[in-house]
mmCIF file of C-alpha atoms and ligand atoms in Angstrom:
data_model
loop_
_atom_site.group_PDB
_atom_site.id
_atom_site.type_symbol
_atom_site.label_atom_id
_atom_site.label_comp_id
_atom_site.label_asym_id
_atom_site.label_seq_id
_atom_site.Cartn_x
_atom_site.Cartn_y
_atom_site.Cartn_z
ATOM 1 C CA MET A 1401 12.968 -12.520 -114.816
ATOM 2 C CA HIS A 1402 13.631 -14.297 -118.083
ATOM 3 C CA VAL A 1403 17.257 -14.073 -119.216
ATOM 4 C CA SER A 1404 17.736 -14.281 -122.963
ATOM 5 C CA LYS A 1405 19.588 -17.338 -124.269
ATOM 6 C CA ARG A 1406 22.182 -14.974 -125.632
ATOM 7 C CA LEU A 1407 22.991 -13.618 -122.183
ATOM 8 C CA GLN A 1408 22.647 -16.971 -120.445
ATOM 9 C CA LYS A 1409 25.601 -18.214 -122.468
ATOM 10 C CA LEU A 1410 27.754 -15.191 -121.669
ATOM 11 C CA LYS A 1411 30.608 -15.803 -119.236
ATOM 12 C CA PRO A 1412 32.043 -12.904 -117.220
ATOM 13 C CA SER A 1413 35.571 -11.825 -118.106
ATOM 14 C CA GLU A 1414 38.068 -13.924 -116.108
ATOM 15 C CA THR A 1415 40.499 -11.042 -115.767
ATOM 16 C CA ILE A 1416 37.800 -8.901 -114.168
ATOM 17 C CA ALA A 1417 36.731 -11.856 -111.953
ATOM 18 C CA ILE A 1418 40.269 -12.434 -110.650
ATOM 19 C CA THR A 1419 40.934 -8.756 -110.071
ATOM 20 C CA THR A 1420 37.658 -8.513 -108.121
ATOM 21 C CA ARG A 1421 38.575 -11.548 -105.980
ATOM 22 C CA ALA A 1422 42.036 -10.146 -105.272
ATOM 23 C CA ARG A 1423 40.609 -6.740 -104.360
ATOM 24 C CA GLU A 1424 38.192 -8.432 -101.955
ATOM 25 C CA LEU A 1425 41.132 -10.151 -100.261
ATOM 26 C CA GLN A 1426 42.912 -6.791 -100.057
ATOM 27 C CA ALA A 1427 39.798 -5.224 -98.533
ATOM 28 C CA ALA A 1428 39.829 -8.009 -95.933
ATOM 29 C CA GLY A 1429 43.335 -6.902 -94.928
ATOM 30 C CA LYS A 1430 45.413 -9.418 -96.941
ATOM 31 C CA ASP A 1431 48.588 -8.116 -98.543
ATOM 32 C CA VAL A 1432 47.805 -9.276 -102.086
ATOM 33 C CA ILE A 1433 49.754 -7.973 -105.080
ATOM 34 C CA VAL A 1434 47.415 -7.722 -108.035
ATOM 35 C CA LEU A 1435 49.123 -8.252 -111.387
ATOM 36 C CA ALA A 1436 45.927 -9.242 -113.140
ATOM 37 C CA ALA A 1437 44.459 -6.101 -114.650
ATOM 38 C CA GLY A 1438 45.307 -4.623 -118.025
ATOM 39 C CA GLU A 1439 45.157 -1.072 -116.784
ATOM 40 C CA PRO A 1440 48.113 1.336 -116.901
ATOM 41 C CA ASP A 1441 49.130 2.545 -113.453
ATOM 42 C CA PHE A 1442 49.772 6.016 -114.888
ATOM 43 C CA SER A 1443 47.502 9.063 -115.070
ATOM 44 C CA PRO A 1444 46.575 10.968 -118.202
ATOM 45 C CA ALA A 1445 49.018 13.801 -118.990
ATOM 46 C CA GLY A 1446 48.574 16.950 -116.891
ATOM 47 C CA PHE A 1447 47.591 19.079 -119.883
ATOM 48 C CA VAL A 1448 44.848 16.612 -120.814
ATOM 49 C CA ARG A 1449 43.389 16.671 -117.297
ATOM 50 C CA GLU A 1450 43.551 20.471 -117.215
ATOM 51 C CA ALA A 1451 41.772 20.708 -120.548
ATOM 52 C CA ALA A 1452 39.091 18.260 -119.378
ATOM 53 C CA ALA A 1453 38.470 20.392 -116.287
ATOM 54 C CA VAL A 1454 37.985 23.469 -118.468
ATOM 55 C CA PHE A 1455 35.624 21.569 -120.768
ATOM 56 C CA ALA A 1456 33.593 20.440 -117.761
ATOM 57 C CA ARG A 1457 33.288 24.018 -116.514
ATOM 58 C CA GLU A 1458 32.221 25.158 -119.982
ATOM 59 C CA GLY A 1459 29.400 22.625 -120.087
ATOM 60 C CA MET A 1460 29.283 20.217 -123.006
ATOM 61 C CA THR A 1461 26.015 18.944 -121.621
ATOM 62 C CA ARG A 1462 23.962 18.692 -124.836
ATOM 63 C CA TYR A 1463 23.723 15.832 -127.299
ATOM 64 C CA GLY A 1464 26.315 15.587 -130.052
ATOM 65 C CA PRO A 1465 26.585 13.648 -133.332
ATOM 66 C CA ALA A 1466 26.310 9.841 -133.039
ATOM 67 C CA PRO A 1467 29.696 8.971 -134.606
ATOM 68 C CA GLY A 1468 31.502 11.541 -132.456
ATOM 69 C CA THR A 1469 32.204 15.257 -132.764
ATOM 70 C CA LEU A 1470 33.737 16.438 -136.009
ATOM 71 C CA GLU A 1471 36.713 17.901 -134.155
ATOM 72 C CA THR A 1472 37.554 14.646 -132.388
ATOM 73 C CA ARG A 1473 37.174 12.612 -135.564
ATOM 74 C CA GLN A 1474 39.375 15.111 -137.420
ATOM 75 C CA GLU A 1475 42.064 14.806 -134.761
ATOM 76 C CA LEU A 1476 41.843 11.012 -134.815
ATOM 77 C CA ALA A 1477 42.128 11.036 -138.613
ATOM 78 C CA ALA A 1478 45.214 13.278 -138.360
ATOM 79 C CA PHE A 1479 46.639 10.946 -135.696
ATOM 80 C CA LEU A 1480 46.145 7.875 -137.921
ATOM 81 C CA GLU A 1481 47.797 9.687 -140.834
ATOM 82 C CA ARG A 1482 50.781 10.704 -138.665
ATOM 83 C CA THR A 1483 51.295 7.380 -136.948
ATOM 84 C CA ARG A 1484 50.347 4.968 -139.739
ATOM 85 C CA GLY A 1485 50.575 6.964 -142.947
ATOM 86 C CA VAL A 1486 47.006 6.013 -143.765
ATOM 87 C CA SER A 1487 44.385 8.579 -144.797
ATOM 88 C CA TYR A 1488 40.875 8.541 -143.420
ATOM 89 C CA THR A 1489 38.240 11.259 -143.615
ATOM 90 C CA PRO A 1490 36.350 12.040 -140.395
ATOM 91 C CA GLU A 1491 33.344 10.252 -141.951
ATOM 92 C CA GLN A 1492 35.381 7.036 -141.819
ATOM 93 C CA ILE A 1493 35.755 7.213 -138.048
ATOM 94 C CA VAL A 1494 33.353 6.432 -135.198
ATOM 95 C CA VAL A 1495 34.281 7.414 -131.644
ATOM 96 C CA THR A 1496 33.252 4.626 -129.268
ATOM 97 C CA ASN A 1497 33.008 3.800 -125.591
ATOM 98 C CA GLY A 1498 36.532 2.370 -125.370
ATOM 99 C CA GLY A 1499 38.291 -0.125 -127.577
ATOM 100 C CA LYS A 1500 35.952 -2.910 -126.448
ATOM 101 C CA HIS A 1501 32.980 -1.041 -127.861
ATOM 102 C CA ALA A 1502 34.907 -0.282 -131.057
ATOM 103 C CA LEU A 1503 35.410 -4.025 -131.503
ATOM 104 C CA PHE A 1504 31.808 -4.851 -130.733
ATOM 105 C CA ASN A 1505 30.528 -2.247 -133.187
ATOM 106 C CA ALA A 1506 32.988 -3.479 -135.795
ATOM 107 C CA LEU A 1507 31.944 -7.112 -135.350
ATOM 108 C CA ALA A 1508 28.258 -6.114 -135.351
ATOM 109 C CA GLY A 1509 28.904 -4.454 -138.689
ATOM 110 C CA LEU A 1510 30.536 -7.574 -140.115
ATOM 111 C CA ILE A 1511 29.079 -10.788 -138.723
ATOM 112 C CA ASP A 1512 25.929 -12.555 -139.836
ATOM 113 C CA PRO A 1513 24.732 -15.572 -137.818
ATOM 114 C CA GLY A 1514 26.896 -18.587 -138.637
ATOM 115 C CA ASP A 1515 29.808 -16.555 -139.999
ATOM 116 C CA GLU A 1516 33.191 -17.739 -138.862
ATOM 117 C CA VAL A 1517 35.642 -15.371 -137.233
ATOM 118 C CA LEU A 1518 39.263 -16.439 -137.092
ATOM 119 C CA ILE A 1519 40.827 -15.638 -133.737
ATOM 120 C CA LEU A 1520 44.575 -15.972 -133.267
ATOM 121 C CA ALA A 1521 45.345 -17.681 -129.957
ATOM 122 C CA PRO A 1522 46.443 -16.834 -127.315
ATOM 123 C CA TYR A 1523 43.733 -14.185 -127.643
ATOM 124 C CA TRP A 1524 42.237 -11.375 -125.623
ATOM 125 C CA VAL A 1525 39.391 -12.821 -123.520
ATOM 126 C CA THR A 1526 36.699 -10.645 -125.035
ATOM 127 C CA TYR A 1527 36.959 -11.745 -128.680
ATOM 128 C CA PRO A 1528 35.144 -15.095 -128.464
ATOM 129 C CA ALA A 1529 32.458 -13.623 -126.186
ATOM 130 C CA GLN A 1530 31.685 -10.787 -128.600
ATOM 131 C CA VAL A 1531 31.685 -13.070 -131.653
ATOM 132 C CA GLU A 1532 29.272 -15.495 -129.954
ATOM 133 C CA LEU A 1533 26.975 -12.692 -128.758
ATOM 134 C CA LEU A 1534 26.573 -11.703 -132.388
ATOM 135 C CA GLY A 1535 25.797 -15.258 -133.527
ATOM 136 C CA GLY A 1536 29.216 -15.775 -135.098
ATOM 137 C CA VAL A 1537 31.372 -18.864 -134.724
ATOM 138 C CA PRO A 1538 34.876 -18.387 -133.311
ATOM 139 C CA VAL A 1539 37.527 -20.480 -135.034
ATOM 140 C CA TYR A 1540 40.951 -20.569 -133.432
ATOM 141 C CA LEU A 1541 44.430 -20.583 -134.864
ATOM 142 C CA SER A 1542 47.052 -21.112 -132.162
ATOM 143 C CA ALA A 1543 50.705 -20.202 -132.072
ATOM 144 C CA ASP A 1544 52.652 -21.341 -129.014
ATOM 145 C CA ASP A 1545 55.787 -19.976 -127.363
ATOM 146 C CA ALA A 1546 58.039 -22.081 -129.610
ATOM 147 C CA GLN A 1547 57.001 -19.799 -132.464
ATOM 148 C CA GLY A 1548 56.976 -16.656 -130.347
ATOM 149 C CA PHE A 1549 53.158 -16.772 -130.153
ATOM 150 C CA LYS A 1550 53.048 -15.541 -133.759
ATOM 151 C CA VAL A 1551 51.289 -17.273 -136.639
ATOM 152 C CA THR A 1552 52.981 -17.646 -140.017
ATOM 153 C CA PRO A 1553 51.394 -16.611 -143.338
ATOM 154 C CA GLU A 1554 51.195 -20.321 -144.268
ATOM 155 C CA GLN A 1555 49.281 -21.143 -141.091
ATOM 156 C CA LEU A 1556 46.962 -18.196 -141.639
ATOM 157 C CA SER A 1557 46.308 -19.160 -145.226
ATOM 158 C CA ALA A 1558 45.513 -22.754 -144.240
ATOM 159 C CA ALA A 1559 43.123 -21.589 -141.494
ATOM 160 C CA LEU A 1560 40.952 -19.398 -143.741
ATOM 161 C CA SER A 1561 37.816 -20.965 -145.189
ATOM 162 C CA THR A 1562 35.008 -19.781 -147.438
ATOM 163 C CA LYS A 1563 33.007 -19.121 -144.260
ATOM 164 C CA THR A 1564 35.649 -16.822 -142.712
ATOM 165 C CA ARG A 1565 34.073 -13.391 -142.425
ATOM 166 C CA CYS A 1566 37.039 -11.753 -140.720
ATOM 167 C CA VAL A 1567 40.252 -12.286 -138.791
ATOM 168 C CA ILE A 1568 40.883 -10.512 -135.509
ATOM 169 C CA PHE A 1569 44.474 -9.380 -135.401
ATOM 170 C CA ASN A 1570 45.946 -7.838 -132.240
ATOM 171 C CA ASN A 1571 49.394 -6.295 -132.453
ATOM 172 C CA PRO A 1572 51.126 -6.004 -129.982
ATOM 173 C CA SER A 1573 49.280 -8.814 -128.269
ATOM 174 C CA ASN A 1574 47.420 -9.083 -125.052
ATOM 175 C CA PRO A 1575 48.143 -11.563 -123.399
ATOM 176 C CA THR A 1576 51.571 -12.507 -124.804
ATOM 177 C CA GLY A 1577 53.278 -9.179 -125.573
ATOM 178 C CA ALA A 1578 54.225 -10.662 -128.971
ATOM 179 C CA TYR A 1579 54.836 -8.067 -131.641
ATOM 180 C CA TYR A 1580 54.570 -8.677 -135.372
ATOM 181 C CA THR A 1581 57.207 -6.682 -137.260
ATOM 182 C CA ALA A 1582 56.292 -4.597 -140.302
ATOM 183 C CA ASP A 1583 57.403 -7.405 -142.654
ATOM 184 C CA GLU A 1584 55.353 -9.952 -140.758
ATOM 185 C CA VAL A 1585 52.274 -7.708 -140.807
ATOM 186 C CA ARG A 1586 52.731 -7.179 -144.534
ATOM 187 C CA ALA A 1587 52.921 -10.919 -145.212
ATOM 188 C CA LEU A 1588 49.837 -11.752 -143.111
ATOM 189 C CA THR A 1589 47.872 -8.864 -144.612
ATOM 190 C CA GLU A 1590 48.664 -10.047 -148.111
ATOM 191 C CA VAL A 1591 47.211 -13.462 -147.277
ATOM 192 C CA CYS A 1592 43.948 -11.796 -146.168
ATOM 193 C CA VAL A 1593 43.833 -9.493 -149.190
ATOM 194 C CA GLU A 1594 44.322 -12.434 -151.522
ATOM 195 C CA ALA A 1595 41.473 -14.296 -149.827
ATOM 196 C CA GLY A 1596 39.283 -11.160 -149.620
ATOM 197 C CA VAL A 1597 38.964 -11.578 -145.852
ATOM 198 C CA VAL A 1598 38.410 -8.548 -143.618
ATOM 199 C CA ILE A 1599 40.991 -7.811 -140.923
ATOM 200 C CA VAL A 1600 39.727 -6.393 -137.653
ATOM 201 C CA SER A 1601 42.918 -4.865 -136.357
ATOM 202 C CA ASP A 1602 42.951 -4.295 -132.608
ATOM 203 C CA GLU A 1603 45.630 -1.642 -132.165
ATOM 204 C CA VAL A 1604 45.116 -0.568 -128.555
ATOM 205 C CA TYR A 1605 48.779 -1.256 -127.647
ATOM 206 C CA ASP A 1606 50.221 0.481 -130.730
ATOM 207 C CA ALA A 1607 52.287 2.943 -128.666
ATOM 208 C CA ILE A 1608 53.819 0.342 -126.342
ATOM 209 C CA ILE A 1609 56.477 -1.349 -128.441
ATOM 210 C CA PHE A 1610 60.005 -2.053 -127.207
ATOM 211 C CA ASP A 1611 61.888 -3.754 -130.015
ATOM 212 C CA GLY A 1612 61.273 -4.818 -133.563
ATOM 213 C CA GLY A 1613 60.944 -1.572 -135.493
ATOM 214 C CA PRO A 1614 58.149 0.826 -136.380
ATOM 215 C CA TYR A 1615 54.485 -0.023 -136.068
ATOM 216 C CA LEU A 1616 52.680 -1.102 -139.198
ATOM 217 C CA SER A 1617 48.913 -1.396 -139.328
ATOM 218 C CA PRO A 1618 47.430 -3.815 -141.867
ATOM 219 C CA ALA A 1619 45.551 -0.736 -143.150
ATOM 220 C CA SER A 1620 48.886 0.854 -144.108
ATOM 221 C CA VAL A 1621 50.027 -2.054 -146.282
ATOM 222 C CA SER A 1622 48.192 -1.072 -149.503
ATOM 223 C CA GLU A 1623 44.978 0.587 -150.653
ATOM 224 C CA GLU A 1624 43.341 -2.800 -151.076
ATOM 225 C CA ALA A 1625 44.389 -3.706 -147.550
ATOM 226 C CA ARG A 1626 43.025 -0.447 -146.165
ATOM 227 C CA ASP A 1627 39.660 -1.170 -147.786
ATOM 228 C CA LEU A 1628 39.593 -4.599 -146.125
ATOM 229 C CA THR A 1629 40.713 -3.430 -142.669
ATOM 230 C CA VAL A 1630 38.833 -2.063 -139.706
ATOM 231 C CA ILE A 1631 41.093 -0.422 -137.155
ATOM 232 C CA ALA A 1632 39.706 -0.715 -133.617
ATOM 233 C CA SER A 1633 41.659 1.155 -130.998
ATOM 234 C CA SER A 1634 41.451 3.309 -127.903
ATOM 235 C CA LEU A 1635 43.187 5.807 -125.691
ATOM 236 C CA SER A 1636 42.925 3.523 -122.662
ATOM 237 C CA LYS A 1637 46.466 2.157 -122.785
ATOM 238 C CA ALA A 1638 48.728 4.607 -124.652
ATOM 239 C CA TYR A 1639 47.191 7.667 -123.000
ATOM 240 C CA ALA A 1640 46.363 6.004 -119.660
ATOM 241 C CA MET A 1641 42.718 7.063 -119.953
ATOM 242 C CA PRO A 1642 40.764 3.792 -119.485
ATOM 243 C CA GLY A 1643 38.142 5.319 -117.198
ATOM 244 C CA TRP A 1644 37.224 8.013 -119.688
ATOM 245 C CA ARG A 1645 36.193 5.286 -122.124
ATOM 246 C CA ILE A 1646 37.502 6.608 -125.405
ATOM 247 C CA GLY A 1647 37.865 4.270 -128.324
ATOM 248 C CA TYR A 1648 37.412 4.543 -132.050
ATOM 249 C CA LEU A 1649 37.122 2.545 -135.214
ATOM 250 C CA ALA A 1650 38.100 3.422 -138.764
ATOM 251 C CA GLY A 1651 37.114 1.673 -141.982
ATOM 252 C CA PRO A 1652 35.625 2.061 -145.456
ATOM 253 C CA PRO A 1653 33.135 4.985 -145.721
ATOM 254 C CA ASP A 1654 29.904 3.146 -146.638
ATOM 255 C CA TRP A 1655 30.460 0.486 -144.028
ATOM 256 C CA VAL A 1656 31.345 3.049 -141.339
ATOM 257 C CA LYS A 1657 28.133 4.957 -142.143
ATOM 258 C CA LYS A 1658 26.125 1.835 -141.262
ATOM 259 C CA VAL A 1659 28.104 1.286 -138.090
ATOM 260 C CA ALA A 1660 27.517 4.928 -137.112
ATOM 261 C CA SER A 1661 23.746 4.320 -137.501
ATOM 262 C CA PHE A 1662 24.063 1.217 -135.323
ATOM 263 C CA GLN A 1663 25.811 3.276 -132.655
ATOM 264 C CA GLY A 1664 23.143 5.981 -133.057
ATOM 265 C CA GLN A 1665 20.447 3.419 -132.244
ATOM 266 C CA THR A 1666 22.268 1.648 -129.433
ATOM 267 C CA SER A 1667 24.216 4.234 -127.437
ATOM 268 C CA HIS A 1668 24.205 7.465 -129.462
ATOM 269 C CA HIS A 1669 27.659 8.756 -128.535
ATOM 270 C CA ILE A 1670 30.209 8.787 -125.737
ATOM 271 C CA SER A 1671 30.561 11.702 -123.345
ATOM 272 C CA LEU A 1672 31.462 14.937 -125.109
ATOM 273 C CA LEU A 1673 33.913 15.675 -122.301
ATOM 274 C CA SER A 1674 35.810 12.480 -123.022
ATOM 275 C CA GLN A 1675 35.767 13.190 -126.746
ATOM 276 C CA ALA A 1676 37.167 16.678 -126.252
ATOM 277 C CA ALA A 1677 39.874 15.323 -123.928
ATOM 278 C CA ALA A 1678 40.748 12.681 -126.548
ATOM 279 C CA ALA A 1679 41.261 15.349 -129.200
ATOM 280 C CA VAL A 1680 43.651 17.180 -126.865
ATOM 281 C CA ALA A 1681 45.539 13.984 -125.996
ATOM 282 C CA VAL A 1682 46.194 12.768 -129.537
ATOM 283 C CA SER A 1683 47.068 16.205 -130.924
ATOM 284 C CA GLY A 1684 49.175 17.428 -127.979
ATOM 285 C CA ASP A 1685 52.640 16.711 -126.637
ATOM 286 C CA GLN A 1686 53.376 12.983 -126.954
ATOM 287 C CA ALA A 1687 56.239 13.014 -124.404
ATOM 288 C CA PRO A 1688 54.087 11.435 -121.632
ATOM 289 C CA VAL A 1689 53.303 8.504 -123.955
ATOM 290 C CA GLU A 1690 57.013 8.001 -124.557
ATOM 291 C CA GLU A 1691 57.808 8.241 -120.824
ATOM 292 C CA MET A 1692 55.278 5.533 -120.118
ATOM 293 C CA ARG A 1693 56.683 3.324 -122.874
ATOM 294 C CA VAL A 1694 60.187 3.684 -121.437
ATOM 295 C CA ALA A 1695 58.905 2.844 -117.936
ATOM 296 C CA PHE A 1696 57.175 -0.298 -119.242
ATOM 297 C CA ARG A 1697 60.324 -1.330 -121.050
ATOM 298 C CA LYS A 1698 62.367 -1.001 -117.860
ATOM 299 C CA ARG A 1699 59.872 -3.168 -116.005
ATOM 300 C CA ARG A 1700 59.844 -5.730 -118.805
ATOM 301 C CA ASP A 1701 63.637 -5.964 -118.659
ATOM 302 C CA PHE A 1702 63.627 -6.315 -114.879
ATOM 303 C CA LEU A 1703 61.052 -9.118 -115.021
ATOM 304 C CA LEU A 1704 62.760 -10.997 -117.833
ATOM 305 C CA ASP A 1705 65.919 -11.031 -115.822
ATOM 306 C CA ALA A 1706 64.192 -12.015 -112.594
ATOM 307 C CA PHE A 1707 62.075 -14.780 -114.123
ATOM 308 C CA ARG A 1708 65.152 -16.561 -115.442
ATOM 309 C CA ASP A 1709 65.756 -17.717 -111.875
ATOM 310 C CA ILE A 1710 62.212 -18.618 -110.847
ATOM 311 C CA PRO A 1711 61.686 -22.362 -111.139
ATOM 312 C CA GLY A 1712 58.489 -23.508 -112.832
ATOM 313 C CA PHE A 1713 58.150 -20.377 -114.991
ATOM 314 C CA GLU A 1714 59.572 -20.451 -118.519
ATOM 315 C CA ILE A 1715 59.736 -17.498 -120.868
ATOM 316 C CA ALA A 1716 60.850 -18.720 -124.281
ATOM 317 C CA VAL A 1717 60.621 -15.395 -126.126
ATOM 318 C CA ALA A 1718 60.875 -11.879 -124.709
ATOM 319 C CA PRO A 1719 57.659 -9.889 -125.079
ATOM 320 C CA GLU A 1720 58.228 -6.928 -127.390
ATOM 321 C CA GLY A 1721 55.209 -4.812 -126.640
ATOM 322 C CA ALA A 1722 52.131 -4.165 -124.458
ATOM 323 C CA PHE A 1723 52.692 -4.766 -120.706
ATOM 324 C CA TYR A 1724 52.331 -8.493 -120.131
ATOM 325 C CA LEU A 1725 54.479 -11.556 -119.515
ATOM 326 C CA PHE A 1726 53.030 -14.895 -120.535
ATOM 327 C CA PRO A 1727 55.238 -17.585 -118.988
ATOM 328 C CA ARG A 1728 54.737 -21.293 -119.525
ATOM 329 C CA ILE A 1729 54.025 -22.865 -116.133
ATOM 330 C CA THR A 1730 53.766 -26.560 -116.931
ATOM 331 C CA GLY A 1731 56.754 -27.167 -114.608
ATOM 332 C CA LEU A 1732 54.866 -25.534 -111.741
ATOM 333 C CA ILE A 1733 51.635 -27.399 -112.506
ATOM 334 C CA ASP A 1734 53.477 -30.727 -112.565
ATOM 335 C CA ALA A 1735 55.179 -29.973 -109.244
ATOM 336 C CA ILE A 1736 51.987 -29.365 -107.224
ATOM 337 C CA PRO A 1737 49.886 -32.504 -106.679
ATOM 338 C CA GLU A 1738 46.586 -30.663 -106.157
ATOM 339 C CA VAL A 1739 47.115 -28.419 -109.209
ATOM 340 C CA GLU A 1740 45.963 -29.708 -112.586
ATOM 341 C CA ASN A 1741 45.751 -26.655 -114.783
ATOM 342 C CA SER A 1742 46.411 -22.920 -115.025
ATOM 343 C CA VAL A 1743 43.199 -22.005 -113.138
ATOM 344 C CA ASP A 1744 44.283 -24.172 -110.175
ATOM 345 C CA ALA A 1745 47.821 -22.774 -110.420
ATOM 346 C CA CYS A 1746 46.593 -19.165 -110.210
ATOM 347 C CA ALA A 1747 44.346 -19.995 -107.248
ATOM 348 C CA TRP A 1748 47.310 -21.740 -105.600
ATOM 349 C CA LEU A 1749 49.621 -18.772 -106.224
ATOM 350 C CA LEU A 1750 47.019 -16.386 -104.852
ATOM 351 C CA ASP A 1751 46.745 -18.450 -101.655
ATOM 352 C CA ASN A 1752 50.428 -19.271 -101.239
ATOM 353 C CA ALA A 1753 52.306 -16.311 -102.718
ATOM 354 C CA MET A 1754 49.564 -13.695 -102.405
ATOM 355 C CA VAL A 1755 50.065 -12.692 -106.025
ATOM 356 C CA ALA A 1756 47.034 -12.442 -108.336
ATOM 357 C CA LEU A 1757 47.670 -13.586 -111.919
ATOM 358 C CA VAL A 1758 45.381 -14.708 -114.731
ATOM 359 C CA PRO A 1759 45.255 -18.328 -115.979
ATOM 360 C CA GLY A 1760 46.309 -18.923 -119.559
ATOM 361 C CA SER A 1761 43.100 -20.875 -120.209
ATOM 362 C CA ALA A 1762 41.209 -17.553 -120.126
ATOM 363 C CA PHE A 1763 43.189 -16.637 -123.243
ATOM 364 C CA GLY A 1764 42.899 -20.006 -124.953
ATOM 365 C CA ALA A 1765 46.356 -21.181 -123.820
ATOM 366 C CA GLU A 1766 46.384 -23.852 -121.099
ATOM 367 C CA GLY A 1767 49.717 -24.301 -119.327
ATOM 368 C CA PHE A 1768 50.495 -20.580 -119.207
ATOM 369 C CA LEU A 1769 49.566 -17.590 -117.076
ATOM 370 C CA ARG A 1770 49.514 -13.869 -117.644
ATOM 371 C CA LEU A 1771 51.290 -11.334 -115.485
ATOM 372 C CA SER A 1772 50.467 -7.673 -116.065
ATOM 373 C CA TYR A 1773 53.329 -5.340 -115.251
ATOM 374 C CA ALA A 1774 51.103 -2.303 -115.219
ATOM 375 C CA ALA A 1775 52.072 -2.067 -111.549
ATOM 376 C CA SER A 1776 54.627 -0.168 -109.481
ATOM 377 C CA GLU A 1777 58.265 -1.292 -109.518
ATOM 378 C CA GLU A 1778 57.976 -1.891 -105.792
ATOM 379 C CA ASP A 1779 55.040 -4.269 -106.279
ATOM 380 C CA LEU A 1780 56.827 -6.042 -109.101
ATOM 381 C CA GLU A 1781 59.912 -6.564 -106.936
ATOM 382 C CA LYS A 1782 57.791 -7.901 -104.088
ATOM 383 C CA ALA A 1783 55.888 -10.196 -106.451
ATOM 384 C CA VAL A 1784 59.112 -11.603 -107.881
ATOM 385 C CA GLN A 1785 60.419 -12.262 -104.414
ATOM 386 C CA ARG A 1786 57.243 -14.030 -103.344
ATOM 387 C CA LEU A 1787 57.014 -16.121 -106.501
ATOM 388 C CA SER A 1788 60.711 -17.100 -106.242
ATOM 389 C CA GLU A 1789 60.355 -18.150 -102.627
ATOM 390 C CA THR A 1790 57.109 -20.051 -103.146
ATOM 391 C CA ALA A 1791 58.193 -21.789 -106.340
ATOM 392 C CA GLY A 1792 61.742 -22.265 -105.006
ATOM 393 C CA ASN A 1793 60.449 -24.041 -101.843
ATOM 394 C CA LEU A 1794 58.416 -26.313 -104.050
ATOM 395 C CA ILE A 1795 60.732 -27.117 -106.908
ATOM 396 C CA GLY A 1796 64.091 -26.210 -105.371
HETATM 397 N N1 PLP B 522 41.861 -4.883 -126.956
HETATM 398 C C1 PLP B 522 42.766 -5.435 -126.146
HETATM 399 C C2 PLP B 522 43.737 -6.402 -126.729
HETATM 400 C C3 PLP B 522 42.797 -5.111 -124.795
HETATM 401 O O1 PLP B 522 43.712 -5.664 -123.994
HETATM 402 C C4 PLP B 522 41.839 -4.196 -124.284
HETATM 403 C C5 PLP B 522 41.797 -3.875 -122.842
HETATM 404 O O2 PLP B 522 42.290 -4.580 -122.007
HETATM 405 C C6 PLP B 522 40.933 -3.629 -125.182
HETATM 406 C C7 PLP B 522 40.962 -3.996 -126.508
HETATM 407 C C8 PLP B 522 39.870 -2.683 -124.758
HETATM 408 O O3 PLP B 522 40.299 -1.527 -124.246
HETATM 409 P P1 PLP B 522 39.300 -0.421 -123.694
HETATM 410 O O4 PLP B 522 39.582 -0.328 -122.242
HETATM 411 O O5 PLP B 522 39.656 0.791 -124.443
HETATM 412 O O6 PLP B 522 37.895 -0.863 -123.948
#
């Protein structure tokens, strides 16, 4: 059958590809430790699961409103007010099929063919793919480990052009774990406001911050900033609910109305059961979110300590949020004759250390790799041991 040019160009997500390959090896009996996926190894809070079971028994089998139920949008609006001090009406919110769908809807509402979208690199794998699907042109602005993977206001200002439709800003960052402090967010937001450029703010890791002070969304910086920001977020990470596919976007009312119509014509709405569970999760006891954050912090600290002694892996700046390490591995690449880049290095580590990691090139950063510590402490300890032995035998 004919495949549209649009889909012919689409590459599958490398993180999903590596996880699938590692799972196949596991299924074949190999003892592979998979540190590739960006999926919390926690379950949703007990009270959320209980509530979802009750909702399922009650039914919720009819169609609902395209942008999401009023109750869920009200709870999300209250959540945004509480956590970010920014006011949205329910009409300014669309409940989506995860954060990925929130981003796609947001970009569909912004990009015309040929529009440039500024993507800060290292970036989450999906951004360029979504921009290109919509006929946009990704433009990259990179910040390496020497600057903590964070761009400066001067760099941002220099990278904007008259063709820039929007900037995608992800704080804390997947893949680096970098976290922009409130002052840094303010400074970058002001650059965008001055240039009149929209900020698509991917806030899926907002609850997983270890150091560096309270979370500031670009939308919270000023009224002008709020009117130029689209928040795209989800409950997949903070509430450990990725399989229930609950995301949302928030933005200016007239624009959101159009995006709600787009969703109405393309997918209508996400499961009412998931929406009802989301309302319970964001309005209920937040202690499970905090417990998860503390557990991630403990793992981050363990890994930072352990990686100091693993030759070939260099971590210049401690990640301050999300659940990823993004070490520079140029030392490792240089030490293995048959390895030329981060893709080869990850294949080599999978074969020789039986640890599945994601090459930095997938995130626009050659010479690095990503390790997800959304895994048990036992697996992390085993992975460290294997990587130390394998790299130690090689580099010594
Ligand atoms: N944004 C970033 C930076 C992510 O890492 C992810 C998931 O890995 C998402 C968005 C999408 O999350 P969801 O599973 O809610 O679609």
